[in-house]
N, C-alpha and C. Protein backbone atom coordinates (compact mmCIF):
# COMPACT_ATOMS: atom_id res chain seq x y z
N UNK A 1 68.34 -23.41 -132.27
CA UNK A 1 68.42 -21.97 -132.33
C UNK A 1 67.08 -21.33 -132.67
N UNK A 2 66.02 -22.11 -132.72
CA UNK A 2 64.70 -21.57 -132.98
C UNK A 2 64.35 -21.48 -134.45
N UNK A 3 65.24 -21.90 -135.35
CA UNK A 3 64.97 -21.80 -136.78
C UNK A 3 64.40 -23.07 -137.39
N UNK A 4 64.24 -24.11 -136.60
CA UNK A 4 63.75 -25.37 -137.15
C UNK A 4 62.27 -25.54 -136.85
N UNK A 5 61.60 -26.35 -137.69
CA UNK A 5 60.23 -26.72 -137.40
C UNK A 5 60.21 -27.61 -136.17
N UNK A 6 59.04 -27.78 -135.59
CA UNK A 6 58.94 -28.58 -134.38
C UNK A 6 59.39 -30.02 -134.64
N UNK A 7 59.70 -30.75 -133.57
CA UNK A 7 60.26 -32.09 -133.69
C UNK A 7 59.31 -33.08 -134.37
N UNK A 8 58.01 -32.81 -134.34
CA UNK A 8 57.07 -33.73 -134.98
C UNK A 8 56.98 -33.49 -136.49
N UNK A 9 57.81 -32.61 -137.04
CA UNK A 9 57.82 -32.36 -138.48
C UNK A 9 56.81 -31.31 -138.92
N UNK A 10 56.02 -30.83 -138.03
CA UNK A 10 55.03 -29.81 -138.38
C UNK A 10 55.65 -28.42 -138.29
N UNK A 11 55.10 -27.53 -139.06
CA UNK A 11 55.48 -26.12 -138.95
C UNK A 11 54.32 -25.38 -138.31
N UNK A 12 54.65 -24.45 -137.45
CA UNK A 12 53.62 -23.62 -136.82
C UNK A 12 53.49 -22.33 -137.62
N UNK A 13 52.27 -22.05 -138.07
CA UNK A 13 52.00 -20.85 -138.83
C UNK A 13 51.18 -19.92 -137.94
N UNK A 14 51.70 -18.71 -137.74
CA UNK A 14 50.99 -17.70 -136.97
C UNK A 14 50.14 -16.84 -137.90
N UNK A 15 48.93 -16.54 -137.46
CA UNK A 15 48.00 -15.74 -138.24
C UNK A 15 47.56 -14.55 -137.38
N UNK A 16 47.61 -13.36 -137.96
CA UNK A 16 47.09 -12.17 -137.30
C UNK A 16 45.99 -11.60 -138.18
N UNK A 17 44.81 -11.42 -137.58
CA UNK A 17 43.68 -10.85 -138.30
C UNK A 17 42.69 -10.31 -137.28
N UNK A 18 41.42 -10.14 -137.69
CA UNK A 18 40.46 -9.53 -136.79
C UNK A 18 40.03 -10.48 -135.66
N UNK A 19 39.58 -11.67 -135.99
CA UNK A 19 39.14 -12.63 -134.97
C UNK A 19 39.21 -14.04 -135.54
N UNK A 20 38.96 -15.01 -134.69
CA UNK A 20 39.04 -16.41 -135.09
C UNK A 20 37.79 -17.19 -134.69
N UNK A 21 37.26 -16.91 -133.54
CA UNK A 21 36.25 -17.77 -132.95
C UNK A 21 35.07 -16.96 -132.43
N UNK A 22 34.64 -15.97 -133.21
CA UNK A 22 33.55 -15.09 -132.76
C UNK A 22 32.21 -15.41 -133.43
N UNK A 23 32.22 -15.95 -134.63
CA UNK A 23 30.97 -16.27 -135.31
C UNK A 23 30.41 -17.60 -134.82
N UNK A 24 29.10 -17.78 -134.92
CA UNK A 24 28.50 -19.04 -134.46
C UNK A 24 29.18 -20.26 -135.10
N UNK A 25 29.41 -21.26 -134.29
CA UNK A 25 30.08 -22.48 -134.74
C UNK A 25 31.57 -22.43 -134.50
N UNK A 26 32.18 -21.32 -134.88
CA UNK A 26 33.59 -21.06 -134.61
C UNK A 26 34.53 -22.19 -135.00
N UNK A 27 35.57 -22.33 -134.22
CA UNK A 27 36.61 -23.32 -134.45
C UNK A 27 36.04 -24.73 -134.53
N UNK A 28 35.12 -25.06 -133.64
CA UNK A 28 34.55 -26.41 -133.62
C UNK A 28 33.88 -26.77 -134.95
N UNK A 29 33.18 -25.81 -135.55
CA UNK A 29 32.53 -26.08 -136.84
C UNK A 29 33.57 -26.31 -137.93
N UNK A 30 34.64 -25.50 -137.93
CA UNK A 30 35.68 -25.69 -138.94
C UNK A 30 36.40 -27.01 -138.77
N UNK A 31 36.56 -27.46 -137.54
CA UNK A 31 37.18 -28.77 -137.30
C UNK A 31 36.23 -29.89 -137.69
N UNK A 32 34.95 -29.74 -137.38
CA UNK A 32 33.97 -30.79 -137.68
C UNK A 32 33.82 -31.03 -139.18
N UNK A 33 33.93 -29.95 -139.98
CA UNK A 33 33.77 -30.16 -141.43
C UNK A 33 35.11 -30.36 -142.15
N UNK A 34 36.20 -30.52 -141.39
CA UNK A 34 37.50 -30.84 -141.98
C UNK A 34 38.29 -29.66 -142.52
N UNK A 35 37.81 -28.43 -142.26
CA UNK A 35 38.54 -27.26 -142.74
C UNK A 35 39.72 -26.89 -141.86
N UNK A 36 39.76 -27.40 -140.63
CA UNK A 36 40.88 -27.20 -139.72
C UNK A 36 41.15 -28.52 -139.00
N UNK A 37 42.38 -28.75 -138.57
CA UNK A 37 42.72 -30.03 -137.93
C UNK A 37 42.09 -30.17 -136.55
N UNK A 38 41.87 -31.42 -136.19
CA UNK A 38 41.31 -31.73 -134.87
C UNK A 38 42.38 -31.62 -133.79
N UNK A 39 41.96 -31.65 -132.55
CA UNK A 39 42.89 -31.63 -131.43
C UNK A 39 43.43 -30.25 -131.14
N UNK A 40 44.62 -30.23 -130.58
CA UNK A 40 45.21 -28.97 -130.15
C UNK A 40 46.15 -28.37 -131.20
N UNK A 41 45.95 -28.71 -132.46
CA UNK A 41 46.82 -28.18 -133.53
C UNK A 41 46.43 -26.77 -133.94
N UNK A 42 45.34 -26.25 -133.40
CA UNK A 42 44.94 -24.86 -133.60
C UNK A 42 44.84 -24.22 -132.23
N UNK A 43 45.60 -23.14 -132.04
CA UNK A 43 45.56 -22.44 -130.75
C UNK A 43 45.23 -20.97 -130.98
N UNK A 44 44.21 -20.51 -130.31
CA UNK A 44 43.83 -19.10 -130.36
C UNK A 44 44.44 -18.43 -129.14
N UNK A 45 45.48 -17.65 -129.36
CA UNK A 45 46.19 -17.00 -128.26
C UNK A 45 45.48 -15.75 -127.79
N UNK A 46 44.85 -15.04 -128.71
CA UNK A 46 44.15 -13.80 -128.40
C UNK A 46 43.11 -13.60 -129.48
N UNK A 47 41.84 -13.60 -129.11
CA UNK A 47 40.77 -13.47 -130.10
C UNK A 47 40.28 -12.03 -130.18
N UNK A 48 39.60 -11.72 -131.25
CA UNK A 48 39.05 -10.38 -131.44
C UNK A 48 37.77 -10.18 -130.66
N UNK A 49 37.00 -9.19 -131.07
CA UNK A 49 35.75 -8.86 -130.37
C UNK A 49 34.55 -9.47 -131.09
N UNK A 50 33.42 -9.45 -130.41
CA UNK A 50 32.20 -10.05 -130.94
C UNK A 50 31.74 -9.41 -132.25
N UNK A 51 32.16 -8.19 -132.53
CA UNK A 51 31.75 -7.53 -133.77
C UNK A 51 32.64 -7.90 -134.96
N UNK A 52 33.70 -8.67 -134.73
CA UNK A 52 34.60 -9.07 -135.81
C UNK A 52 34.01 -10.23 -136.60
N UNK A 53 34.61 -10.53 -137.76
CA UNK A 53 33.98 -11.48 -138.68
C UNK A 53 34.83 -12.71 -138.98
N UNK A 54 35.75 -13.06 -138.11
CA UNK A 54 36.54 -14.29 -138.22
C UNK A 54 37.34 -14.43 -139.52
N UNK A 55 37.90 -13.31 -139.98
CA UNK A 55 38.79 -13.40 -141.14
C UNK A 55 40.01 -14.26 -140.82
N UNK A 56 40.43 -14.26 -139.56
CA UNK A 56 41.57 -15.08 -139.15
C UNK A 56 41.30 -16.57 -139.33
N UNK A 57 40.09 -17.00 -139.02
CA UNK A 57 39.73 -18.41 -139.21
C UNK A 57 39.71 -18.75 -140.69
N UNK A 58 39.20 -17.84 -141.51
CA UNK A 58 39.20 -18.06 -142.96
C UNK A 58 40.63 -18.20 -143.48
N UNK A 59 41.52 -17.33 -143.00
CA UNK A 59 42.93 -17.44 -143.40
C UNK A 59 43.51 -18.78 -142.97
N UNK A 60 43.21 -19.19 -141.74
CA UNK A 60 43.72 -20.46 -141.23
C UNK A 60 43.22 -21.63 -142.07
N UNK A 61 41.97 -21.58 -142.49
CA UNK A 61 41.42 -22.64 -143.33
C UNK A 61 42.16 -22.73 -144.66
N UNK A 62 42.48 -21.59 -145.24
CA UNK A 62 43.24 -21.58 -146.50
C UNK A 62 44.65 -22.15 -146.28
N UNK A 63 45.28 -21.77 -145.19
CA UNK A 63 46.61 -22.29 -144.87
C UNK A 63 46.57 -23.80 -144.70
N UNK A 64 45.56 -24.30 -144.00
CA UNK A 64 45.42 -25.74 -143.78
C UNK A 64 45.17 -26.47 -145.10
N UNK A 65 44.43 -25.83 -146.02
CA UNK A 65 44.24 -26.43 -147.34
C UNK A 65 45.57 -26.57 -148.08
N UNK A 66 46.45 -25.60 -147.91
CA UNK A 66 47.74 -25.63 -148.61
C UNK A 66 48.72 -26.60 -147.97
N UNK A 67 48.60 -26.78 -146.65
CA UNK A 67 49.55 -27.64 -145.96
C UNK A 67 48.92 -28.27 -144.74
N UNK A 68 48.30 -29.45 -144.89
CA UNK A 68 47.63 -30.09 -143.76
C UNK A 68 48.55 -30.40 -142.58
N UNK A 69 49.87 -30.35 -142.77
CA UNK A 69 50.78 -30.60 -141.65
C UNK A 69 51.05 -29.34 -140.83
N UNK A 70 50.53 -28.19 -141.29
CA UNK A 70 50.75 -26.95 -140.55
C UNK A 70 49.88 -26.91 -139.29
N UNK A 71 50.48 -26.50 -138.20
CA UNK A 71 49.71 -26.17 -137.00
C UNK A 71 49.47 -24.67 -137.05
N UNK A 72 48.35 -24.22 -136.49
CA UNK A 72 47.93 -22.83 -136.60
C UNK A 72 47.92 -22.17 -135.22
N UNK A 73 48.53 -21.00 -135.15
CA UNK A 73 48.47 -20.14 -133.96
C UNK A 73 47.79 -18.85 -134.40
N UNK A 74 46.84 -18.35 -133.62
CA UNK A 74 46.15 -17.12 -134.01
C UNK A 74 46.28 -16.06 -132.93
N UNK A 75 46.42 -14.82 -133.40
CA UNK A 75 46.43 -13.66 -132.51
C UNK A 75 45.66 -12.54 -133.19
N UNK A 76 44.78 -11.88 -132.45
CA UNK A 76 44.03 -10.77 -133.05
C UNK A 76 44.93 -9.57 -133.29
N UNK A 77 44.45 -8.67 -134.09
CA UNK A 77 45.22 -7.51 -134.49
C UNK A 77 45.24 -6.42 -133.43
N UNK A 78 44.29 -6.39 -132.55
CA UNK A 78 44.14 -5.35 -131.54
C UNK A 78 43.98 -3.98 -132.18
N UNK A 79 44.53 -2.93 -131.57
CA UNK A 79 44.10 -1.60 -131.99
C UNK A 79 45.16 -0.64 -132.51
N UNK A 80 46.41 -1.01 -132.54
CA UNK A 80 47.43 -0.06 -132.97
C UNK A 80 48.68 -0.80 -133.43
N UNK A 81 49.57 -0.11 -134.16
CA UNK A 81 50.80 -0.76 -134.61
C UNK A 81 51.62 -1.37 -133.47
N UNK A 82 51.68 -0.73 -132.31
CA UNK A 82 52.41 -1.30 -131.18
C UNK A 82 51.81 -2.62 -130.73
N UNK A 83 50.47 -2.72 -130.76
CA UNK A 83 49.80 -3.98 -130.43
C UNK A 83 50.13 -5.05 -131.47
N UNK A 84 50.23 -4.62 -132.73
CA UNK A 84 50.57 -5.54 -133.81
C UNK A 84 51.97 -6.11 -133.59
N UNK A 85 52.90 -5.25 -133.22
CA UNK A 85 54.27 -5.69 -132.94
C UNK A 85 54.26 -6.70 -131.78
N UNK A 86 53.46 -6.45 -130.76
CA UNK A 86 53.35 -7.39 -129.64
C UNK A 86 52.77 -8.72 -130.10
N UNK A 87 51.81 -8.68 -131.03
CA UNK A 87 51.22 -9.91 -131.56
C UNK A 87 52.27 -10.74 -132.29
N UNK A 88 53.10 -10.09 -133.12
CA UNK A 88 54.18 -10.80 -133.81
C UNK A 88 55.09 -11.49 -132.79
N UNK A 89 55.48 -10.75 -131.78
CA UNK A 89 56.39 -11.29 -130.76
C UNK A 89 55.74 -12.44 -130.01
N UNK A 90 54.47 -12.29 -129.62
CA UNK A 90 53.77 -13.35 -128.89
C UNK A 90 53.68 -14.63 -129.74
N UNK A 91 53.35 -14.48 -131.01
CA UNK A 91 53.26 -15.65 -131.89
C UNK A 91 54.61 -16.35 -132.00
N UNK A 92 55.68 -15.59 -132.16
CA UNK A 92 57.01 -16.19 -132.25
C UNK A 92 57.36 -16.90 -130.95
N UNK A 93 57.07 -16.28 -129.81
CA UNK A 93 57.36 -16.90 -128.51
C UNK A 93 56.59 -18.20 -128.31
N UNK A 94 55.42 -18.29 -128.92
CA UNK A 94 54.61 -19.51 -128.82
C UNK A 94 54.98 -20.55 -129.86
N UNK A 95 55.97 -20.24 -130.72
CA UNK A 95 56.48 -21.25 -131.63
C UNK A 95 56.23 -21.04 -133.10
N UNK A 96 55.66 -19.91 -133.51
CA UNK A 96 55.38 -19.69 -134.93
C UNK A 96 56.69 -19.63 -135.72
N UNK A 97 56.77 -20.46 -136.76
CA UNK A 97 57.91 -20.44 -137.68
C UNK A 97 57.71 -19.40 -138.78
N UNK A 98 56.45 -19.20 -139.16
CA UNK A 98 56.04 -18.25 -140.19
C UNK A 98 54.84 -17.49 -139.64
N UNK A 99 54.77 -16.20 -139.92
CA UNK A 99 53.63 -15.39 -139.48
C UNK A 99 53.07 -14.67 -140.70
N UNK A 100 51.75 -14.65 -140.80
CA UNK A 100 51.09 -13.93 -141.88
C UNK A 100 49.98 -13.07 -141.30
N UNK A 101 49.67 -11.98 -141.98
CA UNK A 101 48.59 -11.11 -141.51
C UNK A 101 47.88 -10.47 -142.68
N UNK A 102 46.73 -9.91 -142.40
CA UNK A 102 45.96 -9.17 -143.42
C UNK A 102 45.61 -7.77 -142.91
N UNK A 103 46.51 -7.21 -142.12
CA UNK A 103 46.25 -5.94 -141.44
C UNK A 103 47.17 -4.85 -141.99
N UNK A 104 46.64 -3.66 -142.10
CA UNK A 104 47.48 -2.49 -142.35
C UNK A 104 46.95 -1.36 -141.49
N UNK A 105 47.84 -0.46 -141.15
CA UNK A 105 47.49 0.68 -140.31
C UNK A 105 47.83 1.95 -141.08
N UNK A 106 46.91 2.87 -141.14
CA UNK A 106 47.19 4.14 -141.81
C UNK A 106 48.26 4.94 -141.08
N UNK A 107 48.47 4.65 -139.81
CA UNK A 107 49.48 5.39 -139.05
C UNK A 107 50.88 4.80 -139.17
N UNK A 108 51.02 3.66 -139.86
CA UNK A 108 52.35 3.10 -140.08
C UNK A 108 53.11 3.98 -141.07
N UNK A 109 54.39 4.20 -140.83
CA UNK A 109 55.16 4.96 -141.81
C UNK A 109 55.22 4.20 -143.13
N UNK A 110 55.17 4.94 -144.22
CA UNK A 110 55.20 4.32 -145.54
C UNK A 110 56.63 4.24 -146.08
N UNK A 111 57.41 5.29 -145.87
CA UNK A 111 58.73 5.36 -146.47
C UNK A 111 59.87 5.05 -145.50
N UNK A 112 59.58 4.94 -144.22
CA UNK A 112 60.58 4.57 -143.21
C UNK A 112 60.03 3.41 -142.40
N UNK A 113 60.91 2.71 -141.72
CA UNK A 113 60.48 1.62 -140.85
C UNK A 113 59.87 2.18 -139.58
N UNK A 114 58.84 1.51 -139.11
CA UNK A 114 58.20 1.85 -137.84
C UNK A 114 58.30 0.66 -136.90
N UNK A 115 57.49 0.67 -135.85
CA UNK A 115 57.58 -0.36 -134.82
C UNK A 115 57.27 -1.75 -135.38
N UNK A 116 56.35 -1.85 -136.32
CA UNK A 116 56.00 -3.16 -136.89
C UNK A 116 57.18 -3.70 -137.71
N UNK A 117 57.72 -2.89 -138.61
CA UNK A 117 58.86 -3.32 -139.42
C UNK A 117 60.07 -3.65 -138.56
N UNK A 118 60.33 -2.84 -137.54
CA UNK A 118 61.45 -3.11 -136.65
C UNK A 118 61.29 -4.45 -135.95
N UNK A 119 60.07 -4.75 -135.50
CA UNK A 119 59.80 -6.03 -134.82
C UNK A 119 59.99 -7.20 -135.77
N UNK A 120 59.48 -7.07 -136.98
CA UNK A 120 59.62 -8.15 -137.97
C UNK A 120 61.10 -8.41 -138.27
N UNK A 121 61.87 -7.35 -138.45
CA UNK A 121 63.29 -7.52 -138.71
C UNK A 121 64.00 -8.20 -137.55
N UNK A 122 63.67 -7.82 -136.33
CA UNK A 122 64.30 -8.42 -135.15
C UNK A 122 63.92 -9.89 -135.03
N UNK A 123 62.67 -10.25 -135.29
CA UNK A 123 62.25 -11.65 -135.18
C UNK A 123 62.94 -12.51 -136.24
N UNK A 124 63.15 -11.97 -137.43
CA UNK A 124 63.87 -12.72 -138.45
C UNK A 124 65.35 -12.85 -138.07
N UNK A 125 65.95 -11.73 -137.69
CA UNK A 125 67.38 -11.73 -137.35
C UNK A 125 67.66 -12.66 -136.15
N UNK A 126 66.85 -12.59 -135.12
CA UNK A 126 67.12 -13.32 -133.88
C UNK A 126 66.59 -14.75 -133.87
N UNK A 127 65.53 -15.03 -134.66
CA UNK A 127 64.89 -16.35 -134.58
C UNK A 127 64.63 -17.01 -135.93
N UNK A 128 64.86 -16.28 -137.02
CA UNK A 128 64.59 -16.84 -138.35
C UNK A 128 63.12 -16.88 -138.70
N UNK A 129 62.28 -16.19 -137.93
CA UNK A 129 60.84 -16.17 -138.20
C UNK A 129 60.57 -15.41 -139.48
N UNK A 130 59.81 -16.04 -140.38
CA UNK A 130 59.45 -15.41 -141.65
C UNK A 130 58.10 -14.74 -141.52
N UNK A 131 57.93 -13.63 -142.22
CA UNK A 131 56.69 -12.85 -142.16
C UNK A 131 56.19 -12.58 -143.56
N UNK A 132 54.90 -12.83 -143.77
CA UNK A 132 54.25 -12.53 -145.04
C UNK A 132 52.99 -11.74 -144.74
N UNK A 133 52.89 -10.54 -145.30
CA UNK A 133 51.77 -9.66 -145.00
C UNK A 133 50.94 -9.34 -146.21
N UNK A 134 49.80 -8.79 -145.95
CA UNK A 134 48.90 -8.33 -146.99
C UNK A 134 49.54 -7.21 -147.77
N UNK A 135 49.37 -7.23 -149.07
CA UNK A 135 49.90 -6.15 -149.89
C UNK A 135 49.11 -4.87 -149.69
N UNK A 136 47.89 -4.97 -149.21
CA UNK A 136 47.09 -3.79 -148.94
C UNK A 136 46.73 -3.00 -150.18
N UNK A 137 46.43 -3.68 -151.26
CA UNK A 137 46.11 -3.02 -152.51
C UNK A 137 44.81 -2.23 -152.37
N UNK A 138 44.92 -0.93 -152.45
CA UNK A 138 43.75 -0.06 -152.35
C UNK A 138 43.27 0.40 -153.73
N UNK A 139 43.85 -0.16 -154.77
CA UNK A 139 43.44 0.10 -156.15
C UNK A 139 43.33 1.59 -156.43
N UNK A 140 42.18 2.07 -156.74
CA UNK A 140 42.00 3.48 -157.09
C UNK A 140 41.66 4.36 -155.90
N UNK A 141 41.91 3.89 -154.70
CA UNK A 141 41.61 4.67 -153.50
C UNK A 141 42.82 5.43 -153.01
N UNK A 142 43.73 5.77 -153.88
CA UNK A 142 44.93 6.48 -153.45
C UNK A 142 45.36 7.49 -154.50
N UNK A 143 46.25 8.38 -154.09
CA UNK A 143 46.82 9.37 -154.97
C UNK A 143 48.32 9.39 -154.71
N UNK A 144 49.11 9.39 -155.76
CA UNK A 144 50.56 9.52 -155.65
C UNK A 144 50.96 10.62 -156.62
N UNK A 145 51.78 11.55 -156.14
CA UNK A 145 52.21 12.62 -157.02
C UNK A 145 53.49 13.27 -156.53
N UNK A 146 54.12 14.00 -157.40
CA UNK A 146 55.32 14.76 -157.08
C UNK A 146 54.86 16.14 -156.60
N UNK A 147 55.54 16.69 -155.56
CA UNK A 147 55.17 18.00 -155.04
C UNK A 147 55.14 19.01 -156.18
N UNK A 148 54.05 19.75 -156.25
CA UNK A 148 53.86 20.70 -157.32
C UNK A 148 53.28 21.99 -156.74
N UNK A 149 54.02 23.08 -156.82
CA UNK A 149 53.59 24.38 -156.29
C UNK A 149 53.85 25.42 -157.37
N UNK A 150 53.03 25.41 -158.43
CA UNK A 150 53.26 26.26 -159.59
C UNK A 150 53.14 27.75 -159.29
N UNK A 151 52.30 28.14 -158.34
CA UNK A 151 52.11 29.57 -158.09
C UNK A 151 52.83 30.07 -156.84
N UNK A 152 53.68 29.23 -156.23
CA UNK A 152 54.51 29.66 -155.11
C UNK A 152 53.78 29.95 -153.82
N UNK A 153 52.61 29.36 -153.60
CA UNK A 153 51.84 29.63 -152.38
C UNK A 153 52.05 28.58 -151.29
N UNK A 154 53.01 27.68 -151.46
CA UNK A 154 53.33 26.62 -150.50
C UNK A 154 52.21 25.59 -150.33
N UNK A 155 51.33 25.48 -151.32
CA UNK A 155 50.31 24.44 -151.32
C UNK A 155 50.59 23.49 -152.47
N UNK A 156 50.43 22.20 -152.22
CA UNK A 156 50.56 21.23 -153.30
C UNK A 156 49.35 21.35 -154.20
N UNK A 157 49.59 21.35 -155.48
CA UNK A 157 48.51 21.47 -156.44
C UNK A 157 48.16 20.09 -156.97
N UNK A 158 47.06 19.55 -156.47
CA UNK A 158 46.65 18.19 -156.79
C UNK A 158 46.13 18.05 -158.21
N UNK A 159 45.45 19.08 -158.72
CA UNK A 159 44.77 18.92 -160.00
C UNK A 159 44.91 20.17 -160.85
N UNK A 160 46.02 20.28 -161.55
CA UNK A 160 46.19 21.36 -162.52
C UNK A 160 46.02 22.77 -161.99
N UNK A 161 46.61 23.08 -160.85
CA UNK A 161 46.56 24.43 -160.33
C UNK A 161 45.42 24.70 -159.38
N UNK A 162 44.48 23.80 -159.22
CA UNK A 162 43.37 23.99 -158.30
C UNK A 162 43.80 23.52 -156.92
N UNK A 163 43.92 24.44 -155.96
CA UNK A 163 44.38 24.07 -154.63
C UNK A 163 43.29 23.44 -153.77
N UNK A 164 42.09 23.35 -154.27
CA UNK A 164 40.98 22.84 -153.48
C UNK A 164 40.51 21.51 -154.03
N UNK A 165 40.39 20.53 -153.16
CA UNK A 165 39.77 19.26 -153.53
C UNK A 165 38.41 19.21 -152.86
N UNK A 166 37.39 18.94 -153.61
CA UNK A 166 36.05 18.84 -153.05
C UNK A 166 35.60 17.39 -153.09
N UNK A 167 35.04 16.92 -152.00
CA UNK A 167 34.55 15.55 -151.91
C UNK A 167 33.08 15.60 -151.56
N UNK A 168 32.29 14.88 -152.30
CA UNK A 168 30.87 14.77 -152.03
C UNK A 168 30.66 13.53 -151.16
N UNK A 169 30.23 13.73 -149.92
CA UNK A 169 30.01 12.62 -149.01
C UNK A 169 28.54 12.49 -148.69
N UNK A 170 28.10 11.27 -148.51
CA UNK A 170 26.72 11.03 -148.10
C UNK A 170 26.57 11.44 -146.64
N UNK A 171 25.35 11.63 -146.21
CA UNK A 171 25.06 12.01 -144.82
C UNK A 171 25.69 11.01 -143.86
N UNK A 172 26.39 11.49 -142.86
CA UNK A 172 27.05 10.69 -141.83
C UNK A 172 28.27 9.92 -142.33
N UNK A 173 28.68 10.12 -143.58
CA UNK A 173 29.85 9.44 -144.12
C UNK A 173 31.09 10.26 -143.79
N UNK A 174 32.20 9.59 -143.58
CA UNK A 174 33.44 10.29 -143.26
C UNK A 174 34.49 9.99 -144.32
N UNK A 175 35.50 10.85 -144.35
CA UNK A 175 36.61 10.68 -145.26
C UNK A 175 37.89 10.78 -144.45
N UNK A 176 38.74 9.77 -144.51
CA UNK A 176 40.03 9.80 -143.86
C UNK A 176 41.09 10.09 -144.90
N UNK A 177 41.91 11.08 -144.65
CA UNK A 177 42.99 11.44 -145.56
C UNK A 177 44.29 11.28 -144.79
N UNK A 178 45.23 10.53 -145.36
CA UNK A 178 46.53 10.31 -144.74
C UNK A 178 47.60 10.78 -145.71
N UNK A 179 48.51 11.61 -145.23
CA UNK A 179 49.59 12.11 -146.07
C UNK A 179 50.91 11.52 -145.56
N UNK A 180 51.77 11.10 -146.49
CA UNK A 180 53.09 10.56 -146.15
C UNK A 180 54.12 11.24 -147.03
N UNK A 181 55.29 11.51 -146.44
CA UNK A 181 56.41 12.06 -147.19
C UNK A 181 57.53 11.03 -147.21
N UNK A 182 58.37 11.08 -148.25
CA UNK A 182 59.44 10.10 -148.37
C UNK A 182 60.73 10.58 -147.69
N UNK A 183 60.59 11.33 -146.59
CA UNK A 183 61.72 11.70 -145.75
C UNK A 183 61.19 11.85 -144.33
N UNK A 184 62.05 11.64 -143.33
CA UNK A 184 61.57 11.71 -141.94
C UNK A 184 61.02 13.10 -141.59
């Protein structure tokens, strides 16, 4: 029914990240120094771009350290939550028993399920595929608060009645602000 490890006793672990084989040496170097298994036990289904930094290969090396019997399947993150959902599905179709990633999208819904969550739930329900994702800890790079409109002007008051937030940015620096509500 698709819930068992492969017949050779190995489990296939799917990894989604930026890239796997873009930096000099790539997969061959990791295999040569024993950080990844030899042969066809590592398959790169979809790699990232030349500007990526092979975080996927680093993740695979850590996974191999934890379980040398794991086979590794890799898929890049691509560019949007819909692509991420396709990556999950592709990894499962290629045999991944467990999938892990280090990706988050600011456009993913925070309080409701979106395409990524729906895909993960369907893969678990239909195939028993387990998913483990990055917690995405942004530490002090976030703000959480209860709606506060003390003067009735329909503006949220972020800081004690001051409706204006000022940000000092360096030349050519940008600031991305994402707002989420806990209702559709």
